[in-house]
mmCIF file of C-alpha atoms and ligand atoms in Angstrom:
data_model
loop_
_atom_site.group_PDB
_atom_site.id
_atom_site.type_symbol
_atom_site.label_atom_id
_atom_site.label_comp_id
_atom_site.label_asym_id
_atom_site.label_seq_id
_atom_site.Cartn_x
_atom_site.Cartn_y
_atom_site.Cartn_z
ATOM 1 C CA UNK A 1 130.525 95.663 51.524
ATOM 2 C CA UNK A 2 128.512 98.710 50.944
ATOM 3 C CA UNK A 3 126.607 101.389 53.525
ATOM 4 C CA UNK A 4 123.915 103.176 52.241
ATOM 5 C CA UNK A 5 123.854 106.456 54.141
ATOM 6 C CA UNK A 6 120.473 106.994 54.931
ATOM 7 C CA UNK A 7 119.590 111.661 55.228
ATOM 8 C CA UNK A 8 116.189 112.842 55.278
ATOM 9 C CA UNK A 9 116.096 116.522 55.305
ATOM 10 C CA UNK A 10 113.875 119.163 56.359
ATOM 11 C CA UNK A 11 115.040 123.015 55.737
ATOM 12 C CA UNK A 12 118.100 122.660 56.902
ATOM 13 C CA UNK A 13 119.757 124.985 53.665
ATOM 14 C CA UNK A 14 122.288 125.603 56.554
ATOM 15 C CA UNK A 15 123.908 122.804 56.844
ATOM 16 C CA UNK A 16 123.097 120.391 54.129
ATOM 17 C CA UNK A 17 126.207 121.291 51.480
ATOM 18 C CA UNK A 18 128.798 120.760 55.347
ATOM 19 C CA UNK A 19 127.179 117.491 56.290
ATOM 20 C CA UNK A 20 127.066 116.327 52.259
ATOM 21 C CA UNK A 21 130.772 117.470 52.140
ATOM 22 C CA UNK A 22 131.476 115.694 56.257
ATOM 23 C CA UNK A 23 129.966 112.170 54.823
ATOM 24 C CA UNK A 24 131.610 112.404 51.611
ATOM 25 C CA UNK A 25 134.640 112.867 53.192
ATOM 26 C CA UNK A 26 134.696 110.307 55.934
ATOM 27 C CA UNK A 27 137.191 107.290 55.202
ATOM 28 C CA UNK A 28 135.140 103.762 55.449
ATOM 29 C CA UNK A 29 137.622 101.662 55.991
ATOM 30 C CA UNK A 30 137.469 99.343 59.315
ATOM 31 C CA UNK A 31 140.049 97.405 61.439
ATOM 32 C CA UNK A 32 138.706 94.135 62.569
ATOM 33 C CA UNK A 33 140.158 93.079 65.979
ATOM 34 C CA UNK A 34 138.413 90.066 66.249
ATOM 35 C CA UNK A 35 137.711 87.015 64.818
ATOM 36 C CA UNK A 36 139.246 84.935 62.157
ATOM 37 C CA UNK A 37 139.742 87.664 60.073
ATOM 38 C CA UNK A 38 142.139 89.918 63.339
ATOM 39 C CA UNK A 39 143.943 92.184 61.781
ATOM 40 C CA UNK A 40 142.530 92.578 58.367
ATOM 41 C CA UNK A 41 140.064 95.471 57.475
ATOM 42 C CA UNK A 42 137.001 95.756 55.669
ATOM 43 C CA UNK A 43 136.422 98.810 53.493
ATOM 44 C CA UNK A 44 132.832 100.077 52.473
ATOM 45 C CA UNK A 45 131.619 101.946 49.283
ATOM 46 C CA UNK A 46 128.912 103.956 49.888
ATOM 47 C CA UNK A 47 126.020 105.635 48.543
ATOM 48 C CA UNK A 48 124.651 108.553 49.774
ATOM 49 C CA UNK A 49 120.279 108.616 49.879
ATOM 50 C CA UNK A 50 119.050 112.037 50.388
ATOM 51 C CA UNK A 51 115.254 112.583 51.139
ATOM 52 C CA UNK A 52 113.836 116.132 51.103
ATOM 53 C CA UNK A 53 110.982 116.128 53.343
ATOM 54 C CA UNK A 54 109.023 119.223 50.967
ATOM 55 C CA UNK A 55 111.678 121.975 52.257
ATOM 56 C CA UNK A 56 110.948 125.551 51.696
ATOM 57 C CA UNK A 57 114.434 127.022 52.726
ATOM 58 C CA UNK A 58 116.700 126.460 49.087
ATOM 59 C CA UNK A 59 117.945 122.877 50.672
ATOM 60 C CA UNK A 60 115.826 121.028 47.387
ATOM 61 C CA UNK A 61 117.425 123.797 44.936
ATOM 62 C CA UNK A 62 120.808 123.207 46.243
ATOM 63 C CA UNK A 63 119.936 119.271 46.556
ATOM 64 C CA UNK A 64 119.531 119.773 42.660
ATOM 65 C CA UNK A 65 122.552 120.950 42.041
ATOM 66 C CA UNK A 66 124.080 117.749 43.230
ATOM 67 C CA UNK A 67 122.188 114.969 40.805
ATOM 68 C CA UNK A 68 124.644 113.257 38.326
ATOM 69 C CA UNK A 69 127.019 112.409 41.617
ATOM 70 C CA UNK A 70 127.364 108.450 40.483
ATOM 71 C CA UNK A 71 127.917 107.898 44.707
ATOM 72 C CA UNK A 72 124.759 109.796 45.612
ATOM 73 C CA UNK A 73 120.731 109.229 45.093
ATOM 74 C CA UNK A 74 118.442 112.341 46.082
ATOM 75 C CA UNK A 75 114.685 112.315 45.905
ATOM 76 C CA UNK A 76 111.960 114.616 46.841
ATOM 77 C CA UNK A 77 108.939 114.314 48.826
ATOM 78 C CA UNK A 78 106.124 116.765 47.265
ATOM 79 C CA UNK A 79 104.704 117.573 50.794
ATOM 80 C CA UNK A 80 106.096 117.516 54.204
ATOM 81 C CA UNK A 81 105.209 114.405 55.993
ATOM 82 C CA UNK A 82 108.019 113.380 58.844
ATOM 83 C CA UNK A 83 111.478 111.870 59.571
ATOM 84 C CA UNK A 84 110.003 108.262 59.452
ATOM 85 C CA UNK A 85 108.366 109.205 56.100
ATOM 86 C CA UNK A 86 112.048 110.236 54.891
ATOM 87 C CA UNK A 87 113.733 107.902 56.639
ATOM 88 C CA UNK A 88 110.842 104.296 54.934
ATOM 89 C CA UNK A 89 111.956 106.349 51.281
ATOM 90 C CA UNK A 90 115.541 106.702 51.529
ATOM 91 C CA UNK A 91 115.588 102.786 53.106
ATOM 92 C CA UNK A 92 113.526 101.498 49.669
ATOM 93 C CA UNK A 93 116.453 102.825 47.602
ATOM 94 C CA UNK A 94 119.055 101.631 49.703
ATOM 95 C CA UNK A 95 121.368 99.033 47.982
ATOM 96 C CA UNK A 96 123.355 99.178 50.778
ATOM 97 C CA UNK A 97 124.398 96.121 52.816
ATOM 98 C CA UNK A 98 124.534 97.983 55.567
ATOM 99 C CA UNK A 99 122.035 100.949 56.481
ATOM 100 C CA UNK A 100 123.002 103.906 58.695
ATOM 101 C CA UNK A 101 120.057 107.291 59.308
ATOM 102 C CA UNK A 102 122.239 110.090 59.039
ATOM 103 C CA UNK A 103 120.278 113.533 60.217
ATOM 104 C CA UNK A 104 121.439 116.685 57.545
ATOM 105 C CA UNK A 105 122.124 119.345 60.872
ATOM 106 C CA UNK A 106 125.767 119.156 62.323
ATOM 107 C CA UNK A 107 125.012 117.913 65.754
ATOM 108 C CA UNK A 108 126.337 113.863 64.933
ATOM 109 C CA UNK A 109 129.905 113.772 63.210
ATOM 110 C CA UNK A 110 130.305 110.940 60.395
ATOM 111 C CA UNK A 111 134.287 110.438 61.545
ATOM 112 C CA UNK A 112 132.377 108.062 63.748
ATOM 113 C CA UNK A 113 131.135 105.619 61.146
ATOM 114 C CA UNK A 114 134.209 102.603 61.395
ATOM 115 C CA UNK A 115 133.375 102.563 65.392
ATOM 116 C CA UNK A 116 129.816 101.900 64.150
ATOM 117 C CA UNK A 117 130.428 99.711 61.829
ATOM 118 C CA UNK A 118 132.719 97.748 63.942
ATOM 119 C CA UNK A 119 130.148 95.326 66.140
ATOM 120 C CA UNK A 120 128.520 94.550 62.427
ATOM 121 C CA UNK A 121 132.242 94.177 60.484
ATOM 122 C CA UNK A 122 133.497 91.944 63.548
ATOM 123 C CA UNK A 123 129.975 89.944 63.318
ATOM 124 C CA UNK A 124 129.170 91.213 66.912
ATOM 125 C CA UNK A 125 125.648 92.070 66.156
ATOM 126 C CA UNK A 126 123.598 93.215 63.240
ATOM 127 C CA UNK A 127 122.404 96.624 65.356
ATOM 128 C CA UNK A 128 124.718 99.280 66.509
ATOM 129 C CA UNK A 129 123.558 102.708 68.226
ATOM 130 C CA UNK A 130 126.095 105.360 68.406
ATOM 131 C CA UNK A 131 125.048 106.746 72.345
ATOM 132 C CA UNK A 132 125.603 110.090 72.993
ATOM 133 C CA UNK A 133 125.111 108.651 77.191
ATOM 134 C CA UNK A 134 128.065 106.822 77.689
ATOM 135 C CA UNK A 135 130.642 109.009 77.731
ATOM 136 C CA UNK A 136 132.043 110.609 74.405
ATOM 137 C CA UNK A 137 132.455 113.695 74.155
ATOM 138 C CA UNK A 138 129.434 115.761 73.975
ATOM 139 C CA UNK A 139 128.617 119.863 74.143
ATOM 140 C CA UNK A 140 126.358 119.985 77.666
ATOM 141 C CA UNK A 141 123.235 120.907 76.239
ATOM 142 C CA UNK A 142 119.607 121.250 77.790
ATOM 143 C CA UNK A 143 118.934 119.596 81.162
ATOM 144 C CA UNK A 144 115.237 119.273 80.145
ATOM 145 C CA UNK A 145 115.868 117.589 77.073
ATOM 146 C CA UNK A 146 118.750 115.244 79.070
ATOM 147 C CA UNK A 147 115.903 114.102 81.346
ATOM 148 C CA UNK A 148 112.878 113.715 78.247
ATOM 149 C CA UNK A 149 115.369 111.322 76.811
ATOM 150 C CA UNK A 150 116.571 109.833 79.540
ATOM 151 C CA UNK A 151 112.727 109.036 80.238
ATOM 152 C CA UNK A 152 111.806 107.462 77.178
ATOM 153 C CA UNK A 153 115.151 105.176 77.348
ATOM 154 C CA UNK A 154 114.003 104.324 80.805
ATOM 155 C CA UNK A 155 110.349 103.338 79.146
ATOM 156 C CA UNK A 156 112.207 101.621 76.387
ATOM 157 C CA UNK A 157 114.336 99.471 78.879
ATOM 158 C CA UNK A 158 111.331 98.887 81.682
ATOM 159 C CA UNK A 159 108.919 97.244 78.044
ATOM 160 C CA UNK A 160 111.598 95.824 76.535
ATOM 161 C CA UNK A 161 113.431 93.978 79.129
ATOM 162 C CA UNK A 162 116.923 95.714 77.971
ATOM 163 C CA UNK A 163 119.182 98.708 78.843
ATOM 164 C CA UNK A 164 120.052 100.875 76.205
ATOM 165 C CA UNK A 165 121.374 104.488 77.202
ATOM 166 C CA UNK A 166 120.539 106.180 74.244
ATOM 167 C CA UNK A 167 117.062 104.911 72.231
ATOM 168 C CA UNK A 168 115.737 108.150 70.437
ATOM 169 C CA UNK A 169 119.841 108.298 68.865
ATOM 170 C CA UNK A 170 120.313 109.512 65.587
ATOM 171 C CA UNK A 171 123.135 107.278 64.984
ATOM 172 C CA UNK A 172 120.823 103.774 63.751
ATOM 173 C CA UNK A 173 123.352 101.796 62.126
ATOM 174 C CA UNK A 174 121.561 97.747 60.995
ATOM 175 C CA UNK A 175 122.269 95.547 58.409
ATOM 176 C CA UNK A 176 119.612 94.866 55.475
ATOM 177 C CA UNK A 177 119.549 91.249 57.188
ATOM 178 C CA UNK A 178 117.155 93.043 59.714
ATOM 179 C CA UNK A 179 115.576 95.896 57.596
ATOM 180 C CA UNK A 180 113.321 93.160 55.300
ATOM 181 C CA UNK A 181 111.959 92.213 58.412
ATOM 182 C CA UNK A 182 110.399 95.653 59.350
ATOM 183 C CA UNK A 183 107.080 97.053 58.851
ATOM 184 C CA UNK A 184 107.499 100.708 59.500
ATOM 185 C CA UNK A 185 104.898 102.891 59.069
ATOM 186 C CA UNK A 186 104.770 105.911 61.505
ATOM 187 C CA UNK A 187 105.941 109.384 60.006
ATOM 188 C CA UNK A 188 106.952 111.898 62.447
ATOM 189 C CA UNK A 189 108.611 111.268 65.812
ATOM 190 C CA UNK A 190 107.153 107.788 65.996
ATOM 191 C CA UNK A 191 110.479 106.543 63.486
ATOM 192 C CA UNK A 192 113.021 106.092 66.807
ATOM 193 C CA UNK A 193 110.672 104.407 69.072
ATOM 194 C CA UNK A 194 109.189 102.448 66.273
ATOM 195 C CA UNK A 195 112.474 101.314 64.316
ATOM 196 C CA UNK A 196 113.750 100.225 68.355
ATOM 197 C CA UNK A 197 110.556 98.404 69.549
ATOM 198 C CA UNK A 198 110.447 96.015 65.853
ATOM 199 C CA UNK A 199 114.261 95.713 66.403
ATOM 200 C CA UNK A 200 113.790 94.015 69.848
ATOM 201 C CA UNK A 201 110.463 92.719 69.278
ATOM 202 C CA UNK A 202 112.242 90.333 66.764
ATOM 203 C CA UNK A 203 114.517 89.862 69.253
ATOM 204 C CA UNK A 204 117.689 91.452 67.838
ATOM 205 C CA UNK A 205 120.351 92.780 70.898
ATOM 206 C CA UNK A 206 121.153 96.500 70.543
ATOM 207 C CA UNK A 207 124.701 96.775 70.413
ATOM 208 C CA UNK A 208 125.902 100.748 71.394
ATOM 209 C CA UNK A 209 129.098 102.553 71.251
ATOM 210 C CA UNK A 210 129.537 105.696 72.104
ATOM 211 C CA UNK A 211 129.482 108.390 70.023
ATOM 212 C CA UNK A 212 130.232 112.150 70.400
ATOM 213 C CA UNK A 213 127.258 115.052 70.133
ATOM 214 C CA UNK A 214 127.580 118.479 68.692
ATOM 215 C CA UNK A 215 123.504 120.448 69.842
ATOM 216 C CA UNK A 216 122.374 123.541 68.292
ATOM 217 C CA UNK A 217 120.300 125.464 69.603
ATOM 218 C CA UNK A 218 117.391 126.710 68.698
ATOM 219 C CA UNK A 219 118.015 129.526 67.249
ATOM 220 C CA UNK A 220 120.082 127.680 64.943
ATOM 221 C CA UNK A 221 117.550 125.358 63.965
ATOM 222 C CA UNK A 222 116.454 123.189 66.709
ATOM 223 C CA UNK A 223 113.124 121.844 66.524
ATOM 224 C CA UNK A 224 112.349 119.158 68.639
ATOM 225 C CA UNK A 225 109.890 119.964 71.942
ATOM 226 C CA UNK A 226 108.295 118.214 74.843
ATOM 227 C CA UNK A 227 104.826 116.899 73.039
ATOM 228 C CA UNK A 228 107.140 114.991 70.870
ATOM 229 C CA UNK A 229 107.332 113.063 73.588
ATOM 230 C CA UNK A 230 103.930 111.205 72.951
ATOM 231 C CA UNK A 231 104.057 110.365 70.739
ATOM 232 C CA UNK A 232 107.085 108.607 71.307
ATOM 233 C CA UNK A 233 105.176 107.092 74.493
ATOM 234 C CA UNK A 234 102.684 105.829 72.696
ATOM 235 C CA UNK A 235 104.725 104.433 70.516
ATOM 236 C CA UNK A 236 106.407 102.365 72.849
ATOM 237 C CA UNK A 237 103.188 100.709 74.669
ATOM 238 C CA UNK A 238 101.703 100.492 71.743
ATOM 239 C CA UNK A 239 104.630 97.995 70.101
ATOM 240 C CA UNK A 240 104.944 96.823 73.226
ATOM 241 C CA UNK A 241 101.274 95.156 73.647
ATOM 242 C CA UNK A 242 100.029 94.827 69.847
ATOM 243 C CA UNK A 243 101.541 93.868 66.467
HETATM 244 N N1 GTP B 1 111.781 118.535 62.480
HETATM 245 C C1 GTP B 1 111.761 117.585 61.559
HETATM 246 N N2 GTP B 1 112.666 117.098 60.370
HETATM 247 C C2 GTP B 1 113.216 116.281 59.230
HETATM 248 C C3 GTP B 1 111.221 116.581 58.515
HETATM 249 N N3 GTP B 1 111.174 115.564 58.206
HETATM 250 C C4 GTP B 1 112.807 115.155 57.993
HETATM 251 N N4 GTP B 1 113.118 116.030 58.890
HETATM 252 C C5 GTP B 1 115.192 115.554 59.217
HETATM 253 O O1 GTP B 1 115.252 114.760 59.972
HETATM 254 C C6 GTP B 1 116.374 115.097 60.787
HETATM 255 C C7 GTP B 1 116.079 115.135 62.630
HETATM 256 O O2 GTP B 1 115.251 116.380 62.649
HETATM 257 P P1 GTP B 1 115.988 117.716 64.001
HETATM 258 O O3 GTP B 1 114.956 118.293 63.984
HETATM 259 O O4 GTP B 1 116.961 117.419 63.427
HETATM 260 O O5 GTP B 1 115.805 116.083 64.892
HETATM 261 P P2 GTP B 1 116.416 115.918 66.600
HETATM 262 O O6 GTP B 1 117.556 116.444 66.104
HETATM 263 O O7 GTP B 1 115.082 115.338 67.261
HETATM 264 O O8 GTP B 1 115.918 117.817 66.840
HETATM 265 P P3 GTP B 1 116.228 119.353 67.143
HETATM 266 O O9 GTP B 1 118.055 119.041 66.245
HETATM 267 O O10 GTP B 1 116.711 119.686 68.590
HETATM 268 O O11 GTP B 1 115.366 119.493 66.013
HETATM 269 C C8 GTP B 1 117.348 116.374 59.786
HETATM 270 O O12 GTP B 1 118.229 116.034 59.352
HETATM 271 C C9 GTP B 1 115.721 116.704 59.702
HETATM 272 O O13 GTP B 1 116.180 117.523 58.571
HETATM 273 C C10 GTP B 1 110.513 116.977 59.425
HETATM 274 O O14 GTP B 1 109.178 116.716 59.224
HETATM 275 N N5 GTP B 1 110.369 117.822 60.337
HETATM 276 MG MG1 MG B 2 118.380 117.472 65.448
#
């Protein structure tokens, strides 16, 4: 099996080298403790697809030095278009049986990949989200961000009749079969609600796995703000009632 790790990146010169290193270092051997294959291990090859979203801080120049590694596909947007657009470009080049989204900051830990892949290899689900709110070790961050996250997840649960704890998580993992059914259009912060809404509307149940989370400070480059919440809210409502 192959895992495609999709990394959208915009102005992350402080972390891009380290995240690439961490993504390549993790061993992709997933123990199967379930079903007829119980006791075996599924090994994944990895493809890393990095999409630079028009960075201006030296990230692009760094990425060019990685060209030529056989496990890497590196793409460049001429202009900044937003995380959703970067992930959509990455999906076009992803060859894996399973896809996983990885932000280019260091908030999420690639050592979590085997746990995220396990429900898929055990055939318990086709879609797995890593949740920051299910008891994993997490750095205590901002109250208002937590409240915003909880609110947007609550709206998702009410509109789509589910019980997610973290709709906005970066760690979203899905099989090719699921991706092939989606019709993603969002460019910016509409990405997470759009993909979640489409997955739920197509009748898939999302499996949540607790993950660790080490949030970064605004001085370290944290960019998301309260205004982005409105885009998310609108996207959730739109997909519930149209399309
Ligand atoms: N902010 C932002 N990120 C982008 C864009 N295009 C790609 N990305 C990448 O998308 C990922 C998520 O962006 P982040 O800014 O970390 O978003 P977040 O984790 O929700 O919020 P903060 O870490 O709090 O800023 C990162 O890897 C970014 O480098 C863009 O136009 N804006
Ligand atoms: Mg981040």
